[in-house]
Coordinates of N, CA and C in Angstrom, one line a residue:
A2 N 43.2 6.5 404.2 CA 42.9 7.9 404.1 C 43.5 8.6 405.4
P3 N 44.3 9.4 405.3 CA 44.9 10.2 406.3 C 43.9 10.8 407.2
G4 N 43.9 10.7 408.5 CA 42.9 11.3 409.4 C 41.6 10.4 409.6
L5 N 41.6 9.3 409.1 CA 40.4 8.4 409.1 C 40.2 8.0 410.6
D6 N 39.0 8.2 411.1 CA 38.6 7.7 412.4 C 38.5 6.2 412.4
P7 N 39.2 5.5 413.3 CA 39.0 4.0 413.2 C 37.6 3.5 413.3
A8 N 36.7 4.3 414.1 CA 35.3 3.9 414.1 C 34.6 3.9 412.8
A9 N 35.1 4.7 411.9 CA 34.4 4.7 410.6 C 34.5 3.3 409.9
L10 N 35.5 2.5 410.4 CA 35.6 1.2 409.7 C 34.5 0.3 410.0
L11 N 33.7 0.6 411.0 CA 32.5 -0.3 411.4 C 31.4 -0.1 410.5
T12 N 31.3 1.1 409.7 CA 30.2 1.3 408.7 C 30.6 1.4 407.3
L13 N 31.9 1.7 407.1 CA 32.3 1.8 405.7 C 32.2 0.5 405.0
Q14 N 31.9 0.4 403.7 CA 31.7 -0.8 402.8 C 32.6 -0.7 401.6
G15 N 32.8 -1.8 400.9 CA 33.4 -1.8 399.6 C 34.9 -1.9 399.7
F16 N 35.5 -2.6 400.7 CA 36.9 -2.8 400.9 C 37.1 -4.1 401.4
S17 N 38.3 -4.7 401.2 CA 38.6 -6.1 401.7 C 39.7 -6.2 402.5
A18 N 40.4 -5.0 402.9 CA 41.6 -5.0 403.8 C 41.9 -3.5 404.1
V19 N 42.6 -3.4 405.1 CA 43.1 -2.1 405.5 C 44.6 -2.0 405.6
I20 N 45.3 -1.1 404.9 CA 46.6 -1.0 405.0 C 47.0 0.2 405.9
H21 N 47.9 0.0 406.9 CA 48.3 1.0 407.7 C 49.8 1.1 407.7
W22 N 50.4 2.1 407.2 CA 51.8 2.2 407.2 C 52.2 3.3 408.2
G23 N 52.9 2.9 409.2 CA 53.3 3.8 410.3 C 53.6 3.2 411.5
D24 N 53.4 4.0 412.7 CA 53.6 3.3 414.0 C 52.7 2.3 414.3
A25 N 53.2 1.2 414.8 CA 52.4 0.0 415.2 C 51.4 0.3 416.2
D26 N 51.8 1.1 417.2 CA 50.8 1.5 418.3 C 49.6 2.1 417.7
A27 N 49.8 3.1 416.6 CA 48.7 3.9 416.1 C 47.8 2.9 415.2
A28 N 48.3 1.7 414.9 CA 47.5 0.8 414.1 C 46.6 0.0 414.9
R29 N 46.8 -0.1 416.2 CA 45.9 -0.9 417.1 C 44.4 -0.6 417.1
P30 N 44.1 0.6 417.1 CA 42.6 1.1 417.1 C 41.9 0.6 415.8
F31 N 42.7 0.6 414.7 CA 42.1 0.2 413.3 C 41.9 -1.4 413.5
G32 N 42.9 -2.0 414.1 CA 42.7 -3.5 414.2 C 41.5 -3.9 415.1
L33 N 41.4 -3.2 416.2 CA 40.2 -3.4 417.1 C 38.9 -3.1 416.2
A34 N 38.9 -2.0 415.6 CA 37.6 -1.7 414.8 C 37.3 -2.7 413.7
L35 N 38.4 -3.3 413.1 CA 38.1 -4.3 412.1 C 37.6 -5.7 412.8
A36 N 38.0 -5.9 414.0 CA 37.6 -7.1 414.7 C 36.1 -6.9 415.2
D37 N 35.7 -5.6 415.3 CA 34.3 -5.5 415.8 C 33.3 -5.4 414.7
R38 N 33.8 -5.4 413.4 CA 32.8 -5.5 412.2 C 32.1 -6.8 412.2
P39 N 30.8 -6.7 411.7 CA 30.1 -8.0 411.5 C 30.6 -8.5 410.2
G40 N 30.3 -9.7 409.8 CA 30.7 -10.3 408.6 C 32.0 -10.9 408.5
P41 N 32.6 -11.0 407.3 CA 33.9 -11.6 407.1 C 34.9 -10.9 407.9
I42 N 36.0 -11.6 408.3 CA 37.3 -11.0 408.9 C 38.0 -10.3 407.8
L43 N 38.4 -9.1 408.0 CA 39.2 -8.3 407.1 C 40.5 -8.0 407.7
P44 N 41.6 -8.2 406.9 CA 42.9 -8.1 407.5 C 43.4 -6.6 407.6
L45 N 44.3 -6.3 408.6 CA 44.9 -5.2 408.8 C 46.4 -5.4 408.4
I46 N 46.9 -4.7 407.4 CA 48.2 -5.0 406.8 C 49.1 -3.9 407.3
T47 N 50.1 -4.2 408.0 CA 51.0 -3.2 408.6 C 52.4 -3.1 407.9
D48 N 52.8 -4.2 407.3 CA 54.1 -4.1 406.6 C 53.8 -3.6 405.2
M49 N 54.9 -3.3 404.4 CA 54.8 -2.9 403.1 C 54.1 -4.1 402.3
P50 N 53.0 -3.9 401.7 CA 52.4 -5.1 401.0 C 53.1 -5.4 399.8
D51 N 52.9 -6.6 399.3 CA 53.4 -7.0 397.9 C 52.3 -6.6 396.9
L52 N 52.7 -6.5 395.6 CA 51.9 -6.0 394.6 C 50.5 -6.7 394.6
G53 N 50.4 -7.9 395.0 CA 49.2 -8.6 394.9 C 48.2 -8.2 395.9
Q54 N 48.6 -7.6 396.9 CA 47.7 -7.1 398.0 C 47.1 -5.7 397.6
V55 N 47.7 -5.0 396.7 CA 47.2 -3.7 396.4 C 46.7 -3.5 394.9
M56 N 46.7 -4.5 394.1 CA 46.2 -4.4 392.8 C 44.8 -4.9 392.8
L57 N 44.1 -4.3 391.8 CA 42.7 -4.8 391.5 C 42.6 -5.5 390.2
E58 N 42.0 -6.6 390.2 CA 42.0 -7.4 388.9 C 40.5 -7.5 388.5
R59 N 40.2 -7.3 387.3 CA 39.0 -7.3 386.7 C 38.8 -8.2 385.5
A60 N 38.0 -9.2 385.5 CA 37.9 -10.2 384.4 C 36.6 -9.8 383.5
I61 N 36.8 -10.0 382.2 CA 35.5 -9.6 381.3 C 35.3 -10.9 380.6
C62 N 34.1 -11.4 380.5 CA 33.7 -12.6 379.9 C 32.6 -12.2 378.8
I63 N 32.8 -12.6 377.6 CA 31.8 -12.3 376.6 C 31.1 -13.7 376.4
D64 N 29.8 -13.7 376.6 CA 29.0 -14.8 376.4 C 28.6 -15.0 374.9
T65 N 29.0 -16.1 374.4 CA 28.7 -16.4 372.9 C 27.6 -17.3 372.7
T66 N 26.8 -17.5 373.9 CA 25.7 -18.5 373.8 C 24.6 -18.1 372.8
A67 N 24.4 -16.7 372.8 CA 23.4 -16.2 371.9 C 23.7 -16.4 370.4
S68 N 24.9 -16.6 370.0 CA 25.3 -16.8 368.7 C 25.5 -18.4 368.5
G69 N 25.0 -19.1 369.4 CA 25.2 -20.6 369.2 C 26.6 -21.0 369.6
G70 N 27.3 -20.2 370.3 CA 28.8 -20.5 370.6 C 29.7 -20.1 369.5
N71 N 29.2 -19.5 368.4 CA 30.1 -19.2 367.3 C 30.7 -17.8 367.5
A72 N 31.9 -17.7 367.9 CA 32.5 -16.4 368.4 C 32.7 -15.7 366.9
Q73 N 33.0 -16.3 365.8 CA 33.2 -15.6 364.6 C 31.9 -14.8 364.2
L74 N 30.7 -15.4 364.3 CA 29.4 -14.7 364.1 C 29.3 -13.6 365.0
L75 N 29.6 -13.8 366.2 CA 29.4 -12.7 367.2 C 30.4 -11.5 366.8
A76 N 31.6 -11.8 366.4 CA 32.5 -10.7 366.0 C 31.9 -9.9 364.8
Q77 N 31.3 -10.7 363.8 CA 30.8 -10.0 362.7 C 29.7 -9.0 363.1
V78 N 28.8 -9.5 364.0 CA 27.7 -8.7 364.5 C 28.2 -7.4 365.1
S79 N 29.2 -7.6 365.9 CA 29.6 -6.4 366.8 C 30.5 -5.5 365.8
A80 N 31.0 -6.0 364.6 CA 31.8 -5.1 363.8 C 30.8 -4.5 362.7
G81 N 29.6 -4.8 362.9 CA 28.6 -4.2 361.8 C 28.6 -5.0 360.6
G82 N 29.1 -6.2 360.5 CA 29.1 -7.1 359.3 C 27.9 -7.9 359.1

């Protein structure tokens, strides 16, 4: 976020890395703020990241246990059959 105060990284939640594109000297305060955070170490990415670093993947799992593991039965119920 343009204009983000590096100190905000001490309290913000819900992210797993920080990407800083620009002057390397300007990235230093962000790296220091990340180092001061409690908990897991979060990376500061300063080069152009690859697609894997900026994509979000979500998996969906349908539990068929309630139908005795019978996916066809579950499909009939969800289709109104």
